[in-house]
XYZ file of C-alpha atoms in Angstrom:
600
model
C 60.000 -10.251 -34.119
C 62.365 -8.982 -37.065
C 60.300 -7.116 -39.832
C 60.484 -9.057 -42.964
C 61.200 -5.964 -44.883
C 64.424 -5.668 -42.778
C 65.873 -9.178 -43.791
C 68.214 -10.397 -46.525
C 68.934 -13.671 -47.183
C 71.848 -14.321 -50.049
C 74.362 -16.938 -50.935
C 77.759 -16.129 -52.276
C 78.550 -18.559 -55.633
C 81.359 -18.785 -57.941
C 83.935 -21.072 -59.418
C 86.944 -22.383 -57.297
C 89.122 -19.821 -55.893
C 87.286 -16.773 -57.173
C 87.341 -15.226 -53.783
C 84.175 -16.444 -51.937
C 85.413 -17.198 -48.672
C 87.517 -13.853 -48.735
C 84.221 -11.663 -49.555
C 82.819 -13.430 -46.622
C 85.539 -12.402 -44.120
C 85.372 -8.932 -45.682
C 81.399 -8.563 -45.063
C 81.958 -10.106 -41.513
C 84.730 -7.392 -40.670
C 82.441 -4.576 -41.950
C 79.663 -5.570 -39.960
C 81.678 -5.900 -36.518
C 80.802 -9.599 -36.446
C 84.053 -10.638 -34.950
C 86.740 -8.732 -33.246
C 90.201 -8.107 -34.587
C 91.640 -10.736 -32.406
C 88.943 -13.068 -33.490
C 89.090 -12.806 -37.077
C 91.635 -14.862 -39.373
C 91.641 -15.479 -43.223
C 88.625 -17.705 -44.306
C 87.179 -17.557 -40.899
C 84.036 -19.755 -42.257
C 86.182 -22.633 -43.334
C 86.472 -24.371 -40.095
C 87.882 -27.838 -41.024
C 91.765 -27.891 -41.157
C 91.234 -29.655 -44.430
C 89.526 -26.992 -46.030
C 92.071 -24.482 -44.656
C 95.018 -26.710 -45.968
C 93.754 -27.191 -49.439
C 91.994 -23.578 -49.751
C 89.008 -24.784 -50.798
C 85.341 -24.863 -49.151
C 83.531 -28.195 -48.662
C 80.758 -27.284 -46.702
C 78.321 -24.374 -46.978
C 78.420 -22.237 -43.851
C 75.874 -19.648 -42.679
C 76.371 -16.551 -40.769
C 73.862 -13.627 -39.695
C 75.349 -10.042 -39.626
C 73.952 -7.116 -38.595
C 74.334 -3.904 -40.816
C 73.336 -0.324 -40.454
C 72.720 0.987 -43.854
C 72.851 4.552 -44.923
C 69.000 4.963 -44.821
C 69.384 4.695 -41.173
C 67.754 1.262 -40.843
C 69.578 -1.661 -39.217
C 68.949 -4.881 -41.436
C 69.865 -8.343 -40.753
C 71.834 -10.181 -43.596
C 71.983 -14.023 -43.527
C 74.915 -14.937 -45.768
C 75.617 -18.449 -46.740
C 79.124 -19.282 -48.202
C 79.067 -22.268 -50.601
C 81.744 -24.540 -52.110
C 83.124 -24.137 -55.996
C 84.001 -27.623 -56.726
C 81.593 -29.614 -59.020
C 81.392 -32.611 -56.566
C 79.662 -30.088 -53.839
C 77.258 -28.715 -56.510
C 74.646 -30.441 -54.166
C 75.611 -28.241 -51.304
C 75.291 -25.362 -53.605
C 71.529 -26.222 -54.613
C 70.809 -26.595 -51.040
C 72.144 -23.250 -49.934
C 70.163 -21.506 -52.745
C 66.789 -23.114 -51.866
C 66.995 -21.133 -48.360
C 67.789 -17.628 -50.092
C 66.301 -14.959 -52.431
C 69.509 -13.781 -53.923
C 72.644 -14.692 -54.948
C 76.158 -12.663 -55.291
C 77.906 -14.324 -58.230
C 81.812 -13.494 -58.035
C 83.543 -13.499 -61.309
C 87.400 -13.210 -61.368
C 88.237 -9.934 -63.225
C 91.478 -11.456 -64.691
C 90.221 -15.303 -65.117
C 86.673 -14.567 -66.436
C 83.884 -17.118 -66.631
C 84.802 -20.458 -65.804
C 82.776 -23.876 -65.811
C 81.566 -23.695 -62.221
C 80.729 -19.602 -62.561
C 78.275 -21.028 -65.534
C 76.698 -23.957 -63.793
C 76.456 -22.127 -60.392
C 74.608 -18.983 -62.254
C 72.106 -21.311 -63.961
C 71.370 -22.920 -60.374
C 70.555 -19.236 -59.375
C 68.561 -18.355 -62.274
C 66.786 -21.799 -61.565
C 66.130 -20.684 -58.293
C 64.432 -17.230 -59.261
C 67.154 -15.524 -57.646
C 68.171 -12.007 -57.932
C 71.858 -11.931 -59.123
C 74.402 -9.375 -58.266
C 77.502 -9.560 -60.236
C 80.780 -8.802 -58.560
C 84.087 -8.593 -60.505
C 86.583 -9.606 -57.990
C 90.510 -9.233 -57.918
C 90.425 -5.848 -59.504
C 93.570 -4.963 -57.620
C 95.608 -7.696 -59.548
C 97.569 -6.306 -62.700
C 96.216 -8.894 -65.028
C 92.573 -7.306 -64.172
C 90.407 -6.402 -67.142
C 86.813 -5.496 -65.750
C 85.525 -4.287 -69.260
C 86.340 -7.376 -71.014
C 85.074 -9.646 -68.343
C 81.791 -7.668 -68.327
C 81.321 -8.313 -72.034
C 82.272 -11.990 -71.363
C 79.600 -12.424 -68.835
C 76.842 -10.787 -71.069
C 77.934 -13.008 -74.078
C 78.586 -16.425 -72.138
C 75.848 -16.084 -69.207
C 73.527 -13.744 -70.807
C 73.400 -11.662 -67.801
C 73.214 -7.729 -67.829
C 76.446 -6.895 -66.540
C 76.033 -3.020 -66.600
C 75.205 -2.864 -62.877
C 78.254 -5.184 -62.043
C 80.522 -4.091 -58.856
C 84.072 -3.959 -59.177
C 85.603 -5.028 -56.052
C 88.850 -6.663 -54.273
C 87.884 -8.996 -51.447
C 91.206 -8.908 -50.340
C 91.638 -5.223 -49.667
C 88.388 -4.270 -49.065
C 87.916 -2.105 -51.963
C 84.249 -1.828 -53.147
C 82.936 -4.180 -50.584
C 80.860 -1.413 -48.518
C 78.906 -0.959 -52.158
C 78.227 -4.681 -52.150
C 76.497 -4.162 -48.588
C 74.224 -1.270 -49.895
C 73.639 -3.418 -53.160
C 72.301 -6.212 -51.117
C 70.020 -3.717 -49.418
C 68.724 -2.068 -52.644
C 68.474 -4.978 -54.933
C 67.479 -7.924 -53.174
C 64.076 -8.685 -52.114
C 62.854 -9.222 -48.680
C 62.110 -12.692 -47.779
C 57.974 -13.585 -47.620
C 56.263 -15.458 -44.821
C 53.210 -15.433 -42.467
C 54.057 -15.415 -38.517
C 50.419 -16.715 -37.676
C 50.662 -19.589 -39.828
C 51.345 -23.114 -38.748
C 55.295 -23.648 -38.670
C 56.796 -24.512 -41.860
C 60.786 -24.806 -41.834
C 63.006 -26.417 -44.530
C 65.881 -28.389 -43.181
C 69.114 -27.093 -44.862
C 71.754 -29.035 -43.346
C 72.659 -31.112 -40.392
C 75.738 -32.110 -38.636
C 77.028 -34.088 -35.395
C 78.130 -32.201 -32.571
C 79.843 -34.618 -29.668
C 78.192 -32.611 -26.740
C 74.871 -31.528 -28.277
C 74.085 -34.408 -30.815
C 72.577 -33.414 -34.168
C 72.384 -29.660 -34.872
C 70.065 -28.987 -37.797
C 70.290 -25.756 -39.895
C 66.904 -24.447 -41.199
C 65.104 -21.656 -42.759
C 61.671 -20.779 -41.341
C 59.202 -20.013 -44.064
C 56.118 -19.509 -41.836
C 55.507 -19.451 -37.780
C 57.933 -19.778 -35.320
C 60.441 -21.892 -33.536
C 61.048 -21.584 -29.809
C 62.764 -23.570 -27.140
C 60.489 -26.256 -25.526
C 58.169 -26.358 -28.707
C 57.472 -30.203 -29.696
C 58.431 -30.323 -33.422
C 57.459 -33.094 -36.213
C 59.702 -34.213 -39.194
C 57.156 -34.285 -42.073
C 59.020 -37.209 -44.296
C 59.424 -39.673 -41.277
C 57.018 -38.333 -38.503
C 59.555 -38.189 -35.761
C 58.719 -35.921 -32.989
C 61.428 -33.956 -31.077
C 61.513 -31.341 -28.394
C 63.855 -28.206 -29.375
C 66.238 -27.743 -26.560
C 68.146 -24.977 -28.219
C 67.760 -22.129 -30.764
C 70.245 -20.419 -32.282
C 72.205 -18.473 -34.929
C 75.639 -18.057 -36.210
C 77.348 -14.787 -35.955
C 79.652 -16.765 -36.902
C 79.979 -18.221 -33.459
C 76.801 -20.047 -32.392
C 74.728 -17.684 -30.253
C 71.481 -18.828 -28.376
C 68.303 -16.617 -29.243
C 64.858 -16.659 -28.181
C 62.922 -17.631 -31.116
C 63.414 -17.757 -34.915
C 60.390 -16.415 -36.895
C 59.536 -15.928 -40.808
C 62.522 -15.470 -43.052
C 65.086 -16.095 -40.667
C 68.129 -18.819 -40.872
C 69.405 -20.635 -37.756
C 70.013 -23.903 -36.006
C 68.215 -25.877 -33.401
C 69.349 -28.889 -31.237
C 66.747 -31.410 -30.212
C 68.929 -34.241 -28.572
C 68.567 -36.059 -31.822
C 71.116 -39.062 -32.064
C 70.075 -40.738 -35.184
C 70.803 -39.749 -38.545
C 67.603 -41.329 -40.079
C 65.476 -38.526 -38.188
C 67.323 -35.681 -40.122
C 66.641 -35.832 -43.874
C 68.168 -32.918 -45.803
C 65.386 -31.214 -47.305
C 62.738 -32.073 -44.990
C 59.888 -29.766 -43.917
C 59.871 -29.336 -39.860
C 56.404 -28.330 -38.390
C 54.870 -28.171 -34.954
C 53.433 -31.512 -33.526
C 50.173 -29.690 -32.247
C 49.480 -27.572 -35.200
C 51.015 -29.037 -38.331
C 51.228 -27.505 -41.763
C 48.872 -29.004 -44.569
C 51.691 -29.875 -46.939
C 55.547 -29.872 -46.790
C 57.903 -27.690 -48.846
C 59.031 -28.774 -52.066
C 62.679 -29.766 -50.440
C 65.351 -31.223 -52.794
C 65.948 -33.956 -55.210
C 68.215 -36.612 -53.140
C 71.605 -36.476 -54.034
C 72.830 -39.617 -56.161
C 76.263 -41.007 -55.520
C 77.975 -41.546 -59.285
C 81.568 -42.889 -57.784
C 81.751 -46.019 -55.840
C 84.732 -47.680 -54.061
C 85.511 -50.101 -51.113
C 86.932 -48.894 -47.915
C 88.827 -51.432 -45.695
C 90.493 -50.960 -42.361
C 94.256 -52.231 -42.620
C 93.585 -53.899 -39.046
C 90.440 -55.840 -39.175
C 89.838 -55.089 -35.239
C 89.024 -51.468 -36.469
C 85.765 -52.670 -38.546
C 83.392 -51.356 -35.837
C 85.276 -47.927 -35.539
C 85.140 -47.682 -39.439
C 81.390 -48.256 -38.966
C 81.085 -45.466 -36.329
C 83.215 -42.904 -38.204
C 80.988 -43.379 -41.406
C 77.941 -43.200 -39.637
C 79.103 -39.658 -38.182
C 80.357 -38.470 -41.566
C 77.181 -39.443 -42.802
C 75.312 -37.248 -40.271
C 77.713 -34.317 -41.332
C 77.141 -35.183 -45.206
C 74.058 -36.418 -46.411
C 75.540 -37.247 -49.884
C 77.777 -40.146 -48.460
C 76.442 -43.422 -48.719
C 77.968 -46.598 -47.409
C 76.966 -50.716 -47.172
C 79.046 -53.356 -45.381
C 80.940 -55.623 -47.659
C 83.539 -58.449 -47.459
C 86.495 -59.121 -49.544
C 88.944 -62.421 -49.158
C 91.727 -60.379 -49.733
C 91.070 -57.372 -47.510
C 88.583 -58.694 -45.024
C 85.340 -56.752 -43.888
C 84.987 -53.159 -44.762
C 82.335 -50.576 -46.601
C 81.075 -50.101 -50.452
C 80.860 -46.277 -50.259
C 79.149 -44.146 -52.820
C 80.371 -40.365 -53.323
C 79.595 -37.357 -55.567
C 82.898 -37.565 -57.328
C 86.908 -38.035 -56.865
C 87.543 -35.197 -54.892
C 84.457 -36.073 -52.591
C 85.807 -39.459 -52.255
C 89.590 -38.222 -51.439
C 88.046 -35.442 -48.747
C 86.085 -38.482 -46.950
C 88.887 -40.692 -47.003
C 91.359 -38.085 -45.429
C 88.632 -36.983 -42.784
C 88.311 -40.633 -41.774
C 92.084 -41.120 -41.520
C 92.561 -37.474 -39.904
C 89.742 -37.393 -37.471
C 89.244 -40.926 -36.400
C 92.613 -42.225 -36.836
C 91.717 -45.162 -39.000
C 94.436 -46.506 -41.264
C 92.585 -47.486 -44.631
C 92.947 -49.089 -47.714
C 90.530 -47.884 -50.788
C 89.908 -50.125 -53.936
C 89.837 -48.198 -57.442
C 86.961 -46.044 -57.859
C 84.254 -47.331 -60.352
C 80.844 -46.321 -61.349
C 77.267 -47.751 -61.334
C 76.356 -49.990 -64.153
C 73.259 -51.258 -65.573
C 73.658 -55.189 -66.262
C 70.847 -57.030 -68.245
C 70.916 -60.967 -67.657
C 69.708 -63.533 -70.020
C 66.493 -64.210 -67.981
C 65.326 -60.486 -68.740
C 66.057 -59.028 -65.301
C 68.590 -56.186 -64.883
C 70.509 -54.914 -61.663
C 72.692 -52.005 -60.744
C 75.938 -53.106 -60.492
C 78.542 -51.048 -58.195
C 81.227 -53.586 -57.193
C 83.282 -55.183 -60.181
C 83.564 -58.246 -57.876
C 79.545 -58.997 -57.932
C 79.700 -59.427 -61.900
C 77.961 -62.165 -63.182
C 79.769 -64.873 -65.391
C 79.915 -63.527 -68.964
C 77.647 -66.346 -70.439
C 74.737 -64.793 -68.101
C 75.515 -61.358 -68.963
C 73.513 -60.306 -72.532
C 74.280 -56.447 -72.178
C 75.763 -53.564 -69.930
C 74.801 -50.113 -70.144
C 77.305 -47.465 -68.710
C 76.449 -43.795 -67.184
C 77.279 -40.719 -69.280
C 77.661 -37.185 -68.195
C 77.479 -33.828 -70.097
C 80.834 -32.222 -69.754
C 81.239 -28.315 -70.095
C 85.108 -27.232 -70.507
C 86.143 -23.500 -70.485
C 89.721 -23.317 -71.778
C 91.950 -20.817 -73.608
C 91.920 -21.654 -77.289
C 95.804 -22.054 -77.555
C 95.017 -25.360 -75.359
C 91.793 -26.218 -77.420
C 93.446 -28.840 -79.720
C 95.101 -30.875 -76.753
C 91.625 -30.819 -74.843
C 89.395 -32.087 -77.935
C 92.207 -34.829 -78.317
C 91.934 -35.850 -74.735
C 88.031 -36.138 -74.936
C 88.311 -38.003 -78.276
C 90.688 -40.317 -76.726
C 88.159 -40.964 -73.774
C 85.269 -41.991 -76.293
C 83.876 -38.533 -76.180
C 81.443 -37.125 -78.306
C 81.470 -33.109 -79.176
C 78.020 -31.305 -78.654
C 78.810 -27.887 -79.162
C 82.089 -25.579 -79.376
C 81.510 -21.575 -78.982
C 84.029 -18.820 -78.542
C 83.716 -16.020 -76.340
C 87.096 -13.690 -77.012
C 90.080 -16.175 -76.500
C 88.347 -18.822 -74.545
C 86.583 -21.843 -75.830
C 83.465 -23.382 -74.633
C 83.406 -26.846 -75.384
C 80.622 -29.313 -74.529
C 81.028 -33.102 -74.702
C 79.242 -36.279 -73.745
C 81.656 -38.464 -72.172
C 81.436 -41.995 -70.199
C 81.740 -41.640 -66.683
C 84.112 -44.340 -66.348
C 86.458 -42.658 -68.401
C 86.412 -39.397 -66.245
C 86.797 -40.827 -62.780
C 90.201 -42.190 -62.950
C 92.589 -39.168 -64.123
C 90.767 -37.213 -66.550
C 90.550 -34.046 -64.219
C 94.250 -34.434 -63.594
C 95.219 -34.893 -67.501
C 92.895 -31.813 -68.454
C 94.742 -29.628 -65.926
C 98.303 -30.732 -66.918
C 97.496 -30.135 -70.818
C 96.111 -27.079 -70.279
C 98.636 -25.511 -67.472
C 95.973 -25.198 -65.116
C 93.638 -23.122 -67.248
C 91.049 -25.399 -67.831
C 87.815 -25.668 -65.841
C 85.458 -28.483 -65.793
C 81.654 -28.941 -65.265
C 79.622 -31.802 -65.265
C 75.940 -33.068 -65.041
C 74.837 -36.852 -65.395
C 73.243 -37.363 -69.090
C 71.654 -41.077 -68.672
C 72.872 -44.471 -69.721
C 74.088 -46.022 -72.784
C 74.759 -49.782 -74.068
C 78.485 -50.295 -74.072
C 81.062 -53.177 -75.101
C 82.277 -53.690 -71.542
C 84.359 -56.584 -69.835
C 85.332 -57.294 -66.436
C 88.975 -58.018 -66.046
C 89.794 -60.308 -63.024
C 93.471 -60.152 -61.673
C 94.749 -63.592 -60.517
C 97.672 -64.148 -58.376
C 98.957 -67.615 -58.238
C 95.894 -68.727 -59.877
C 93.841 -67.242 -57.082
C 91.305 -64.387 -58.103
C 92.105 -60.963 -56.024
C 88.582 -59.455 -55.830
C 89.738 -56.084 -54.641
C 91.644 -55.735 -57.808
C 89.035 -56.358 -60.265
C 87.694 -53.911 -62.580
C 85.431 -53.045 -65.451
C 86.231 -51.240 -68.450
C 85.840 -51.047 -72.264
C 87.072 -53.932 -74.130
C 89.522 -52.181 -76.417
C 91.184 -50.829 -73.225
C 91.242 -54.414 -71.437
C 94.407 -55.580 -72.421
C 96.352 -52.456 -71.834
C 95.214 -51.764 -68.158
C 95.480 -55.400 -67.311
C 99.072 -54.835 -68.488
C 99.934 -52.134 -66.307
C 98.236 -53.797 -63.153
C 100.169 -57.096 -63.745
C 103.562 -55.252 -64.021
C 102.546 -52.918 -60.789
C 102.305 -56.100 -58.833
C 105.247 -57.855 -60.190
C 107.492 -54.937 -58.695
C 105.525 -54.692 -55.362
C 105.039 -58.585 -54.468
C 108.158 -59.790 -52.715
C 109.634 -63.125 -54.137
C 109.021 -66.747 -52.678
C 110.486 -69.846 -52.921
C 108.359 -70.598 -56.227
C 107.398 -68.816 -59.106
C 104.174 -66.540 -58.949
C 102.375 -66.116 -61.972
C 100.191 -62.707 -62.062
C 97.455 -62.736 -64.448
C 94.956 -60.477 -66.003
C 91.670 -62.399 -67.316
C 88.393 -61.602 -68.994
C 86.319 -64.651 -68.173
C 88.422 -67.835 -68.814
C 90.685 -65.892 -71.370
C 94.074 -64.690 -69.850
C 94.948 -61.299 -71.666
C 98.165 -60.234 -69.637
C 100.470 -62.101 -67.483
C 103.651 -61.663 -65.737
C 105.891 -64.103 -63.677
C 107.825 -63.625 -60.367
C 110.993 -65.333 -60.428
C 111.439 -68.025 -57.488
C 114.122 -67.217 -54.738
C 116.579 -69.946 -55.190
C 118.427 -71.588 -52.100
C 121.734 -73.596 -52.947
C 121.022 -77.045 -51.718
C 124.434 -78.041 -53.424
C 126.527 -75.826 -50.974
C 127.617 -78.600 -48.781
C 128.669 -80.896 -51.562
C 132.461 -80.432 -52.080
C 133.655 -82.495 -55.191
C 132.418 -86.013 -55.545
C 129.902 -87.467 -57.964
C 127.729 -85.159 -60.225
C 124.525 -87.450 -59.354
C 124.453 -86.388 -55.784
C 124.239 -82.623 -56.612
C 121.467 -83.563 -59.492
C 119.419 -85.587 -56.862
C 119.513 -82.759 -54.317
C 118.498 -80.450 -57.019
C 115.550 -83.017 -58.195
C 114.524 -82.925 -54.641
C 114.290 -79.057 -54.592
C 112.429 -78.926 -57.779
C 109.574 -81.494 -56.542
C 109.170 -79.404 -53.022
C 108.874 -76.191 -55.153
C 106.060 -77.771 -57.329
C 104.244 -78.820 -54.367
C 104.831 -75.380 -52.690
C 103.343 -73.662 -55.755
C 100.274 -76.308 -55.532
C 99.653 -75.304 -51.809
C 101.326 -72.251 -51.145
C 99.645 -69.044 -50.719
C 100.979 -65.621 -51.563
C 100.458 -62.956 -49.071
C 99.882 -59.706 -51.293
C 101.348 -56.775 -48.951
C 99.285 -53.761 -48.450
C 101.871 -51.402 -50.057
C 101.044 -53.658 -53.508
C 97.431 -52.982 -53.177
C 97.841 -49.397 -52.303
C 100.486 -48.930 -55.359
C 98.196 -50.485 -57.698
C 95.136 -48.853 -56.301
C 96.476 -45.423 -57.097
C 97.223 -46.484 -60.669
C 94.937 -43.548 -61.725
C 94.525 -45.270 -64.971
C 97.662 -44.266 -66.559
């Protein structure tokens, strides 16, 4: 059993690209956890998609053994966390398993929106925070100015901040000593009944579900029968281990330790993130506080391009759901696209990552509808319901009011781009809450409708600020709004997959854009095809695809003109009949082009 005073549990938190994963690499190297041959950049980012995009998506844990200057060997449990706002849920789970945090701030860029959000998460979790100023090897680094900025914006004492370069390794040994001196050891009672917090779970094709947990009290050993306190499911532990960062089997996990177990669990339902695991024979009296469940804020429908792949898509989503507790999905059908799933995500990047993983890891060809948010619809009979799919909107005469979700957004931007950012927020129906300055940077807090943010807000923000602005947001309740469902009709038939909900003032503009895109993408037929955008029974935009004309008079050489006219009249009648009964197949390229519209 490891002495509790020799254990330190900490997570690494920072804004995107401030050097979390690179610092984790240096710590792993200094503690000789991997040989030089096994070492590679961002060793904890194991997914191809993480390495290609240069971002962390899943929090990773690793146990390190460190011989300190005082002669003692310490067990360091490190959790590397994501930096993007969509994965803030991963960060909050990781922080719940630790007593302290390394807060990394880029010594050239300073405090960004996610630095602020993650620092507040750590403070809320009563963490001891060690501030690191990273990238001091850069010519643009200004450590003294950034220290003042940390005190002004975050209100944290930066006098003991450690200057490091995760890339070159400068200052990293000081970080290890600071972890030993400044972070508190974990608490726990070895003789008490087992109480362990389920931090994460993922699917392994050979071992079934692997569970990452933090033991608070008691012990976990191979062969022990454990019980999930939220579901009551009983399992037998088959394997106990830690990540070093390679999975390594050990005899047992005691108080304060972080590791993994396998127990031949095959179903997602038995492993709720935030659940408490206890011993079946000697259960704990009360569960640990756990976490608030993650609530999806962006919804979109995903359909296989080949309808025969529907079952494969269901299996793939189930496996991803195992790896990602924040993904939700339910079956739905569309007249245009067949059978698919309505999925809920934490944000647009989360949606993009899941789509890419389905395509790469499971070889599926998919069509995704335009992203939307969850509205609250009030009906004339006094009832209300949550609307996640625009196609399910009741007729306008039955709806008395619609509430839309709002967010509270924090934007950090250099002051020369502030005017453009404020104009963008105002254009998106934003309300300014606060505007403060820290040196040459402005911190703007706005309330914005989520519907206005899920399309291209982030891209527009980055382009008008030349990439210098950063965004963080949190949900801020619902508000009444003048919204309308815009239906798209092709040849007078509604295409439910293209329906969307937007503010009434923007309905005509967006409807016109969709009609123009479809006109470009749908191939011409032998009859005219009207493309319309409508609210209820009122058409607000229209485009027409002209008919292909077959030359029926080609065989008429001279002769009476009435002969030609008779052939043309016969063709005209045939086209009229075609328009009544002919169906228009919309090619998938047209769907993809319109659904990638990004609200422009």
